[in-house]
Amino acid sequence: MFGPTQPTVDEQREAFAAGLMQIRETLIVPLFDTADGMKADLRRRGWAPEVVDYLAGQWLAAMLAKVGAA
C-alpha cells in the first residue's frame, strides 16, 4: 500500500519489448546496413557475387556474434 508500486506483467512486457526494439535500432540494423554497403562496394570493384555474399555474410555473422557476447 505504501512505497513504490511493482509494475504489472503487462508493463514489464511492454518495457521489455521497447528495450528489444531499441537494441534492434541501435545495434542490429546498422550491422545489416554496413554488410549491404560492403556488398555494394565489392560488387562495384568487380568481385564475383558468390564471393561478395560469402564475405559479407561471414563479416555479419562475426559482428552479430560479438553483439551477442557483449
GROMACS .gro file of N, CA, C and O in nm:
model
  280
    1MET      N    1   0.082  -0.118   0.000
    1MET     CA    2   0.000   0.000   0.000
    1MET      C    3   0.087   0.124   0.000
    1MET      O    4   0.060   0.217  -0.074
    2PHE      N    5   0.191   0.125   0.079
    2PHE     CA    6   0.280   0.240   0.082
    2PHE      C    7   0.410   0.202   0.013
    2PHE      O    8   0.447   0.086   0.005
    3GLY      N    9   0.484   0.302  -0.033
    3GLY     CA   10   0.611   0.274  -0.101
    3GLY      C   11   0.590   0.256  -0.251
    3GLY      O   12   0.481   0.273  -0.304
    4PRO      N   13   0.697   0.220  -0.317
    4PRO     CA   14   0.689   0.207  -0.463
    4PRO      C   15   0.601   0.088  -0.504
    4PRO      O   16   0.599  -0.015  -0.438
    5THR      N   17   0.529   0.108  -0.612
    5THR     CA   18   0.444   0.001  -0.662
    5THR      C   19   0.522  -0.084  -0.761
    5THR      O   20   0.612  -0.035  -0.829
    6GLN      N   21   0.488  -0.210  -0.768
    6GLN     CA   22   0.553  -0.302  -0.861
    6GLN      C   23   0.485  -0.291  -0.997
    6GLN      O   24   0.361  -0.282  -1.004
    7PRO      N   25   0.561  -0.292  -1.106
    7PRO     CA   26   0.497  -0.286  -1.238
    7PRO      C   27   0.421  -0.416  -1.265
    7PRO      O   28   0.459  -0.523  -1.218
    8THR      N   29   0.315  -0.402  -1.339
    8THR     CA   30   0.235  -0.519  -1.374
    8THR      C   31   0.309  -0.602  -1.478
    8THR      O   32   0.407  -0.556  -1.538
    9VAL      N   33   0.262  -0.722  -1.503
    9VAL     CA   34   0.322  -0.809  -1.604
    9VAL      C   35   0.314  -0.742  -1.742
    9VAL      O   36   0.410  -0.745  -1.819
   10ASP      N   37   0.201  -0.679  -1.770
   10ASP     CA   38   0.186  -0.610  -1.899
   10ASP      C   39   0.284  -0.494  -1.912
   10ASP      O   40   0.342  -0.473  -2.019
   11GLU      N   41   0.305  -0.420  -1.805
   11GLU     CA   42   0.401  -0.310  -1.808
   11GLU      C   43   0.543  -0.363  -1.825
   11GLU      O   44   0.622  -0.305  -1.900
   12GLN      N   45   0.575  -0.473  -1.760
   12GLN     CA   46   0.707  -0.533  -1.776
   12GLN      C   47   0.727  -0.584  -1.919
   12GLN      O   48   0.834  -0.566  -1.977
   13ARG      N   49   0.626  -0.647  -1.974
   13ARG     CA   50   0.632  -0.697  -2.111
   13ARG      C   51   0.652  -0.583  -2.209
   13ARG      O   52   0.731  -0.592  -2.303
   14GLU      N   53   0.580  -0.473  -2.187
   14GLU     CA   54   0.591  -0.357  -2.274
   14GLU      C   55   0.731  -0.295  -2.265
   14GLU      O   56   0.790  -0.259  -2.367
   15ALA      N   57   0.786  -0.285  -2.145
   15ALA     CA   58   0.920  -0.231  -2.128
   15ALA      C   59   1.025  -0.321  -2.193
   15ALA      O   60   1.120  -0.273  -2.256
   16PHE      N   61   1.007  -0.452  -2.182
   16PHE     CA   62   1.100  -0.547  -2.243
   16PHE      C   63   1.096  -0.535  -2.395
   16PHE      O   64   1.201  -0.531  -2.461
   17ALA      N   65   0.976  -0.528  -2.452
   17ALA     CA   66   0.962  -0.514  -2.597
   17ALA      C   67   1.024  -0.384  -2.646
   17ALA      O   68   1.091  -0.381  -2.750
   18ALA      N   69   1.005  -0.276  -2.571
   18ALA     CA   70   1.065  -0.148  -2.609
   18ALA      C   71   1.217  -0.156  -2.605
   18ALA      O   72   1.286  -0.101  -2.692
   19GLY      N   73   1.271  -0.226  -2.507
   19GLY     CA   74   1.415  -0.244  -2.498
   19GLY      C   75   1.470  -0.323  -2.615
   19GLY      O   76   1.575  -0.290  -2.670
   20LEU      N   77   1.398  -0.428  -2.655
   20LEU     CA   78   1.441  -0.507  -2.771
   20LEU      C   79   1.439  -0.423  -2.898
   20LEU      O   80   1.530  -0.434  -2.982
   21MET      N   81   1.339  -0.341  -2.914
   21MET     CA   82   1.332  -0.255  -3.033
   21MET      C   83   1.447  -0.154  -3.034
   21MET      O   84   1.504  -0.125  -3.138
   22GLN      N   85   1.483  -0.103  -2.917
   22GLN     CA   86   1.594  -0.009  -2.909
   22GLN      C   87   1.725  -0.078  -2.945
   22GLN      O   88   1.807  -0.023  -3.019
   23ILE      N   89   1.745  -0.199  -2.897
   23ILE     CA   90   1.865  -0.275  -2.932
   23ILE      C   91   1.869  -0.299  -3.082
   23ILE      O   92   1.974  -0.283  -3.146
   24ARG      N   93   1.756  -0.335  -3.138
   24ARG     CA   94   1.749  -0.361  -3.282
   24ARG      C   95   1.790  -0.237  -3.361
   24ARG      O   96   1.869  -0.245  -3.454
   25GLU      N   97   1.737  -0.123  -3.323
   25GLU     CA   98   1.764   0.000  -3.397
   25GLU      C   99   1.907   0.051  -3.379
   25GLU      O  100   1.964   0.108  -3.470
   26THR      N  101   1.964   0.031  -3.260
   26THR     CA  102   2.096   0.089  -3.234
   26THR      C  103   2.211  -0.006  -3.262
   26THR      O  104   2.323   0.040  -3.287
   27LEU      N  105   2.187  -0.137  -3.262
   27LEU     CA  106   2.296  -0.232  -3.283
   27LEU      C  107   2.279  -0.317  -3.408
   27LEU      O  108   2.373  -0.332  -3.487
   28ILE      N  109   2.164  -0.374  -3.427
   28ILE     CA  110   2.144  -0.473  -3.532
   28ILE      C  111   2.129  -0.409  -3.669
   28ILE      O  112   2.197  -0.448  -3.765
   29VAL      N  113   2.041  -0.313  -3.684
   29VAL     CA  114   2.016  -0.251  -3.814
   29VAL      C  115   2.144  -0.191  -3.873
   29VAL      O  116   2.172  -0.213  -3.992
   30PRO      N  117   2.226  -0.119  -3.797
   30PRO     CA  118   2.350  -0.066  -3.856
   30PRO      C  119   2.444  -0.176  -3.907
   30PRO      O  120   2.514  -0.156  -4.007
   31LEU      N  121   2.446  -0.291  -3.843
   31LEU     CA  122   2.531  -0.400  -3.890
   31LEU      C  123   2.482  -0.451  -4.026
   31LEU      O  124   2.563  -0.474  -4.117
   32PHE      N  125   2.353  -0.470  -4.041
   32PHE     CA  126   2.299  -0.514  -4.170
   32PHE      C  127   2.322  -0.408  -4.277
   32PHE      O  128   2.356  -0.441  -4.392
   33ASP      N  129   2.306  -0.281  -4.242
   33ASP     CA  130   2.332  -0.173  -4.339
   33ASP      C  131   2.478  -0.173  -4.382
   33ASP      O  132   2.508  -0.153  -4.500
   34THR      N  133   2.569  -0.195  -4.289
   34THR     CA  134   2.711  -0.199  -4.322
   34THR      C  135   2.742  -0.317  -4.413
   34THR      O  136   2.818  -0.304  -4.510
   35ALA      N  137   2.685  -0.433  -4.383
   35ALA     CA  138   2.706  -0.550  -4.468
   35ALA      C  139   2.654  -0.524  -4.610
   35ALA      O  140   2.720  -0.561  -4.708
   36ASP      N  141   2.540  -0.457  -4.622
   36ASP     CA  142   2.487  -0.422  -4.754
   36ASP      C  143   2.582  -0.327  -4.827
   36ASP      O  144   2.605  -0.341  -4.948
   37GLY      N  145   2.638  -0.232  -4.753
   37GLY     CA  146   2.735  -0.140  -4.813
   37GLY      C  147   2.862  -0.210  -4.858
   37GLY      O  148   2.917  -0.179  -4.964
   38MET      N  149   2.908  -0.306  -4.778
   38MET     CA  150   3.025  -0.385  -4.815
   38MET      C  151   2.998  -0.461  -4.945
   38MET      O  152   3.083  -0.464  -5.034
   39LYS      N  153   2.881  -0.521  -4.954
   39LYS     CA  154   2.846  -0.596  -5.074
   39LYS      C  155   2.844  -0.506  -5.196
   39LYS      O  156   2.899  -0.541  -5.301
   40ALA      N  157   2.783  -0.389  -5.183
   40ALA     CA  158   2.776  -0.296  -5.296
   40ALA      C  159   2.916  -0.252  -5.338
   40ALA      O  160   2.946  -0.245  -5.459
   41ASP      N  161   3.002  -0.223  -5.243
   41ASP     CA  162   3.138  -0.181  -5.275
   41ASP      C  163   3.216  -0.292  -5.345
   41ASP      O  164   3.284  -0.268  -5.445
   42LEU      N  165   3.207  -0.413  -5.292
   42LEU     CA  166   3.279  -0.525  -5.353
   42LEU      C  167   3.227  -0.555  -5.494
   42LEU      O  168   3.305  -0.584  -5.585
   43ARG      N  169   3.097  -0.548  -5.514
   43ARG     CA  170   3.041  -0.569  -5.648
   43ARG      C  171   3.091  -0.462  -5.744
   43ARG      O  172   3.124  -0.492  -5.859
   44ARG      N  173   3.094  -0.337  -5.697
   44ARG     CA  174   3.140  -0.227  -5.780
   44ARG      C  175   3.287  -0.248  -5.821
   44ARG      O  176   3.329  -0.210  -5.928
   45ARG      N  177   3.363  -0.315  -5.734
   45ARG     CA  178   3.504  -0.342  -5.763
   45ARG      C  179   3.523  -0.464  -5.851
   45ARG      O  180   3.636  -0.500  -5.884
   46GLY      N  181   3.416  -0.531  -5.885
   46GLY     CA  182   3.423  -0.642  -5.978
   46GLY      C  183   3.436  -0.780  -5.914
   46GLY      O  184   3.465  -0.878  -5.984
   47TRP      N  185   3.414  -0.791  -5.786
   47TRP     CA  186   3.422  -0.922  -5.720
   47TRP      C  187   3.305  -1.008  -5.764
   47TRP      O  188   3.196  -0.959  -5.792
   48ALA      N  189   3.326  -1.138  -5.765
   48ALA     CA  190   3.221  -1.233  -5.802
   48ALA      C  191   3.108  -1.229  -5.698
   48ALA      O  192   3.134  -1.219  -5.578
   49PRO      N  193   2.982  -1.236  -5.743
   49PRO     CA  194   2.869  -1.230  -5.650
   49PRO      C  195   2.875  -1.335  -5.539
   49PRO      O  196   2.838  -1.305  -5.424
   50GLU      N  197   2.920  -1.455  -5.570
   50GLU     CA  198   2.928  -1.559  -5.467
   50GLU      C  199   3.028  -1.522  -5.358
   50GLU      O  200   3.004  -1.545  -5.240
   51VAL      N  201   3.141  -1.467  -5.401
   51VAL     CA  202   3.244  -1.427  -5.304
   51VAL      C  203   3.195  -1.309  -5.220
   51VAL      O  204   3.215  -1.305  -5.099
   52VAL      N  205   3.129  -1.216  -5.286
   52VAL     CA  206   3.074  -1.099  -5.215
   52VAL      C  207   2.977  -1.144  -5.107
   52VAL      O  208   2.985  -1.099  -4.992
   53ASP      N  209   2.884  -1.231  -5.142
   53ASP     CA  210   2.786  -1.280  -5.045
   53ASP      C  211   2.854  -1.354  -4.931
   53ASP      O  212   2.817  -1.337  -4.814
   54TYR      N  213   2.953  -1.435  -4.964
   54TYR     CA  214   3.024  -1.511  -4.860
   54TYR      C  215   3.096  -1.417  -4.764
   54TYR      O  216   3.084  -1.430  -4.642
   55LEU      N  217   3.172  -1.322  -4.819
   55LEU     CA  218   3.250  -1.232  -4.733
   55LEU      C  219   3.159  -1.147  -4.644
   55LEU      O  220   3.184  -1.134  -4.523
   56ALA      N  221   3.056  -1.090  -4.703
   56ALA     CA  222   2.965  -1.006  -4.624
   56ALA      C  223   2.892  -1.091  -4.520
   56ALA      O  224   2.872  -1.046  -4.406
   57GLY      N  225   2.855  -1.212  -4.557
   57GLY     CA  226   2.787  -1.300  -4.462
   57GLY      C  227   2.877  -1.339  -4.346
   57GLY      O  228   2.833  -1.343  -4.230
   58GLN      N  229   3.002  -1.367  -4.375
   58GLN     CA  230   3.097  -1.403  -4.268
   58GLN      C  231   3.121  -1.284  -4.176
   58GLN      O  232   3.126  -1.300  -4.053
   59TRP      N  233   3.137  -1.166  -4.234
   59TRP     CA  234   3.158  -1.046  -4.152
   59TRP      C  235   3.037  -1.020  -4.063
   59TRP      O  236   3.050  -0.995  -3.943
   60LEU      N  237   2.917  -1.029  -4.123
   60LEU     CA  238   2.794  -1.004  -4.047
   60LEU      C  239   2.778  -1.105  -3.935
   60LEU      O  240   2.744  -1.068  -3.822
   61ALA      N  241   2.804  -1.232  -3.963
   61ALA     CA  242   2.792  -1.334  -3.859
   61ALA      C  243   2.889  -1.307  -3.745
   61ALA      O  244   2.853  -1.322  -3.627
   62ALA      N  245   3.011  -1.266  -3.777
   62ALA     CA  246   3.109  -1.236  -3.673
   62ALA      C  247   3.065  -1.117  -3.587
   62ALA      O  248   3.079  -1.118  -3.464
   63MET      N  249   3.011  -1.015  -3.652
   63MET     CA  250   2.967  -0.897  -3.577
   63MET      C  251   2.845  -0.929  -3.490
   63MET      O  252   2.837  -0.883  -3.377
   64LEU      N  253   2.754  -1.008  -3.541
   64LEU     CA  254   2.637  -1.046  -3.463
   64LEU      C  255   2.679  -1.132  -3.343
   64LEU      O  256   2.621  -1.121  -3.235
   65ALA      N  257   2.780  -1.216  -3.362
   65ALA     CA  258   2.830  -1.296  -3.251
   65ALA      C  259   2.892  -1.206  -3.143
   65ALA      O  260   2.874  -1.230  -3.025
   66LYS      N  261   2.962  -1.101  -3.186
   66LYS     CA  262   3.020  -1.006  -3.089
   66LYS      C  263   2.911  -0.933  -3.012
   66LYS      O  264   2.924  -0.913  -2.891
   67VAL      N  265   2.806  -0.895  -3.080
   67VAL     CA  266   2.694  -0.826  -3.013
   67VAL      C  267   2.629  -0.921  -2.913
   67VAL      O  268   2.596  -0.882  -2.801
   68GLY      N  269   2.614  -1.046  -2.952
   68GLY     CA  270   2.552  -1.145  -2.864
   68GLY      C  271   2.638  -1.178  -2.743
   68GLY      O  272   2.587  -1.212  -2.637
   69ALA      N  273   2.769  -1.166  -2.758
   69ALA     CA  274   2.860  -1.198  -2.648
   69ALA      C  275   2.873  -1.081  -2.551
   69ALA      O  276   2.918  -1.101  -2.437
   70ALA      N  277   2.836  -0.963  -2.594
   70ALA     CA  278   2.853  -0.844  -2.508
   70ALA      C  279   2.751  -0.839  -2.398
   70ALA      O  280   2.653  -0.897  -2.392
   0.00000   0.00000   0.00000
